[in-house]
C-alpha atoms as one frame of an Amber mdcrd trajectory, in Angstrom:
protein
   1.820 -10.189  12.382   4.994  -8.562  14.403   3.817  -6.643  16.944   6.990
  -5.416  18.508  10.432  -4.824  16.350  13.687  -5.192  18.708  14.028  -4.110
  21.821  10.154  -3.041  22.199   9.879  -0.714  19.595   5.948  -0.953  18.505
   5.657  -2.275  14.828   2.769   0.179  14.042   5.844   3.146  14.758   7.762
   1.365  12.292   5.224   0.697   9.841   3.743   4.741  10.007   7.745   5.626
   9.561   7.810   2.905   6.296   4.327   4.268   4.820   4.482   7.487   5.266
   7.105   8.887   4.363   7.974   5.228   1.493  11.139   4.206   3.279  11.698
   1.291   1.063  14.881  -0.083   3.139  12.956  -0.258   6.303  10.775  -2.516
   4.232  13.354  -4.405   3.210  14.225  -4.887   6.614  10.886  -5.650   8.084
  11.332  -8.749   5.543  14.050 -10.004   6.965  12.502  -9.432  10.546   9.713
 -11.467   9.608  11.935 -14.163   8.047  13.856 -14.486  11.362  10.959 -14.631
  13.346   9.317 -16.973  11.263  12.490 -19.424  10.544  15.487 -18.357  12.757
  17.491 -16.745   9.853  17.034 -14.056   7.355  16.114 -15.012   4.609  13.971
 -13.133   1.681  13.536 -15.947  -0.814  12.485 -18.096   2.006   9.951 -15.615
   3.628   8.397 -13.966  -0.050   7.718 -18.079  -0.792   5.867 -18.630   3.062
   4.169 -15.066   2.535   2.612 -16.418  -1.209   1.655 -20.003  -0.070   0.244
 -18.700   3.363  -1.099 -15.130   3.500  -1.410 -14.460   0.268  -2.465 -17.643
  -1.325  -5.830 -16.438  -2.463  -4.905 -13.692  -4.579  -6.552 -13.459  -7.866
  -3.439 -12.872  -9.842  -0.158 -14.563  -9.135   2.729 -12.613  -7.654   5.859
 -12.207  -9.113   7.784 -11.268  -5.541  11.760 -10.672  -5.140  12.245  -8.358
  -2.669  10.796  -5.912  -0.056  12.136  -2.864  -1.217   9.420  -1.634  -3.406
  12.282  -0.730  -5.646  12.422  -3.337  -8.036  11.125  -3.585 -11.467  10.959
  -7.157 -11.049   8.023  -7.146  -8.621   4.678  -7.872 -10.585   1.931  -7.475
  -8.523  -1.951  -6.695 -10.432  -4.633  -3.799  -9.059  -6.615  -6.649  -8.249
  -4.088  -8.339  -6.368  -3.743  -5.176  -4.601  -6.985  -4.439  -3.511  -7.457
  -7.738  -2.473  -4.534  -7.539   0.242  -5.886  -4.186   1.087  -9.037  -5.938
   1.455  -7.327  -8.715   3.585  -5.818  -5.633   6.118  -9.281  -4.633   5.728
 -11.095  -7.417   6.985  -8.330  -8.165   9.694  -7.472  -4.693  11.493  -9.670
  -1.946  12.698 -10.064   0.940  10.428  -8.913   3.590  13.222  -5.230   1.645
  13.346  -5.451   1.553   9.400  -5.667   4.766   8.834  -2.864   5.856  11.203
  -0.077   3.937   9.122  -1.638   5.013   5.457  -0.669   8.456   4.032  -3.927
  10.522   4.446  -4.472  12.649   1.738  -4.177  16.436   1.900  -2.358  16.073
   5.505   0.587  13.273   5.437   3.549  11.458   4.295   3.552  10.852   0.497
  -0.141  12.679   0.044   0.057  15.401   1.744   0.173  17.733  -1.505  -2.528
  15.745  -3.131  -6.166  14.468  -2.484  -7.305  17.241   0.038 -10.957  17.844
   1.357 -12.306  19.237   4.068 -11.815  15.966   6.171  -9.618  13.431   4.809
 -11.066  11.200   1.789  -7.958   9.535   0.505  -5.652   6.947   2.794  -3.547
   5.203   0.544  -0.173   3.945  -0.247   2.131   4.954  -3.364   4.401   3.527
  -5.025   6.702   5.949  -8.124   9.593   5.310 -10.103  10.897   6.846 -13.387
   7.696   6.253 -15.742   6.128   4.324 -13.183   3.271   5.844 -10.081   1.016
   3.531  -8.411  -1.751   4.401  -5.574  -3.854   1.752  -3.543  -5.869   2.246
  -0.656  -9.264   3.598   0.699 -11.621   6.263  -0.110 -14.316   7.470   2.116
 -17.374   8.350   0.157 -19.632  11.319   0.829 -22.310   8.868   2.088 -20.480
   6.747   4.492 -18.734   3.523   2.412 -15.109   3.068   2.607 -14.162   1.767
  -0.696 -10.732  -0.119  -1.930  -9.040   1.093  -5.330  -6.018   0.495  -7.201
  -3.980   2.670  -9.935  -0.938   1.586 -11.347   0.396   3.782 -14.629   2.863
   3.195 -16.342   4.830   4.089 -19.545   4.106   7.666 -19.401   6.565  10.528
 -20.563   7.643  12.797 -17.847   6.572  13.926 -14.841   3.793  11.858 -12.714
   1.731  15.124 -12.119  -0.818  14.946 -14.747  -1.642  11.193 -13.928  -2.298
  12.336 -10.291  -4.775  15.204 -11.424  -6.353  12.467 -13.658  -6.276  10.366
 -10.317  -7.503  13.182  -7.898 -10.335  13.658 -10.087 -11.529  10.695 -10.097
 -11.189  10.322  -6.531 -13.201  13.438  -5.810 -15.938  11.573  -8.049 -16.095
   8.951  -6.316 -15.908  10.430  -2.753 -19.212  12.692  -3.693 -21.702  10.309
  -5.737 -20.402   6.838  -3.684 -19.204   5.077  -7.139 -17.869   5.077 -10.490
C-alpha cells in the first residue's frame, strides 16, 4: 500500500482526513496516486482494472468500479463484497492503526452523533446520498469479538435518520449478546 503521499506526508494522515470526515475528492485523488505509482501515469480505468484482478480478485460478488469518488451511482459494490475487503484490511493491518482511520462511533468524523457507548463499539465507514446510506465496518461485542457488518439502504423516502436508529439498534444488539 502507499505509505507516504508527496513530499513525506504519512498516508495514514491522509487516509484519517478521507474517512473521517468522507472527503470523496481526496479519494479520488489517492486513485490517481496509486495509478502513478503503480504505472507512471494517472490513470483510473487503468488502476480500478489492476485493483479488481489483483487485490480484490477474490471477492464474492463482482465489482462494478468507475471511480474513486464514492460519488457515483455507477459504483456497484455488494455487503458481502464489503465485508470481505474489510475483512482483507482486517487480516492485513493491526487493529490499533484500523481504528485510528475509521469514524468511531459516538466520538468522530461521520459517527460522531450516532452509535455512542460508554467506550466506543462502532468503527465504521459511511457512505449517503439522496435515498441512498450505507455503513461497513467493525463492532466490538460486549464479550470481546470484533465483528465485520455491512448495511446498504436504499430507496427510502426522506431523511436517512430513521434507517440509522433501525441501524443503531441493531448495533447495540449485537455489541451486548455477541450476535444476531
Amino acid at each position: 500500500g502507499i505509505q507516504k503521499i508527496n513530499s513525506g506526508v504519512s498516508a495514514d494522515s491522509v487516509y484519517q482526513l478521507m474517512m473521517q470526515e468522507s472527503n470523496n475528492f481526496i479519494a479520488e485523488q489517492l486513485l490517481l496516486v496509486a495509478s502513478n505509482q503503480v504505472f507512471g501515469v494517472q490513470n483510473t480505468e487503468k488502476i480500478i482494472d489492476f485493483m479488481k484482478d489483483i487485490e480484490f480478485h477474490d471477492l464474492p460478488d463482482e465489482l462494478i468500479w468507475v471511480d474513486g469518488s464514492g460519488l457515483s451511482r455507477y459504483n456497484l459494490f455488494t455487503p458481502r463484497s464489503m465485508v470481505k475487503i474489510v475483512d482483507n484490511i482486517y487480516q492485513e493491518f493491526k487493529m490499533e492503526r484500523i481504528l485510528t482511520l475509521f469514524p468511531a462511533g459516538g466520538q468522530s468524523g461521520t459517527l460522531r452523533n450516532w452509535y455512542k457507548g460508554e467506550t466506543p463499539y462502532v468503527f465504521a465507514k459511511t457512505g449517503t446520498m439522496s435515498n441512498k446510506h450505507c455503513l461497513t465496518g467493525f463492532v466490538k461485542t460486549n464479550d470481546g469479538k470484533t465483528l465485520i457488518f455491512s448495511f446498504m439502504h436504499n430507496n427510502y423516502i426522506g431523511s436517512s435518520t430513521p434507517v440509522k436508529k433501525e441501524m443503531q439498534k441493531i448495533l447495540e444488539f449485537i455489541r451486548d449478546n455477541g450476535t444476531i
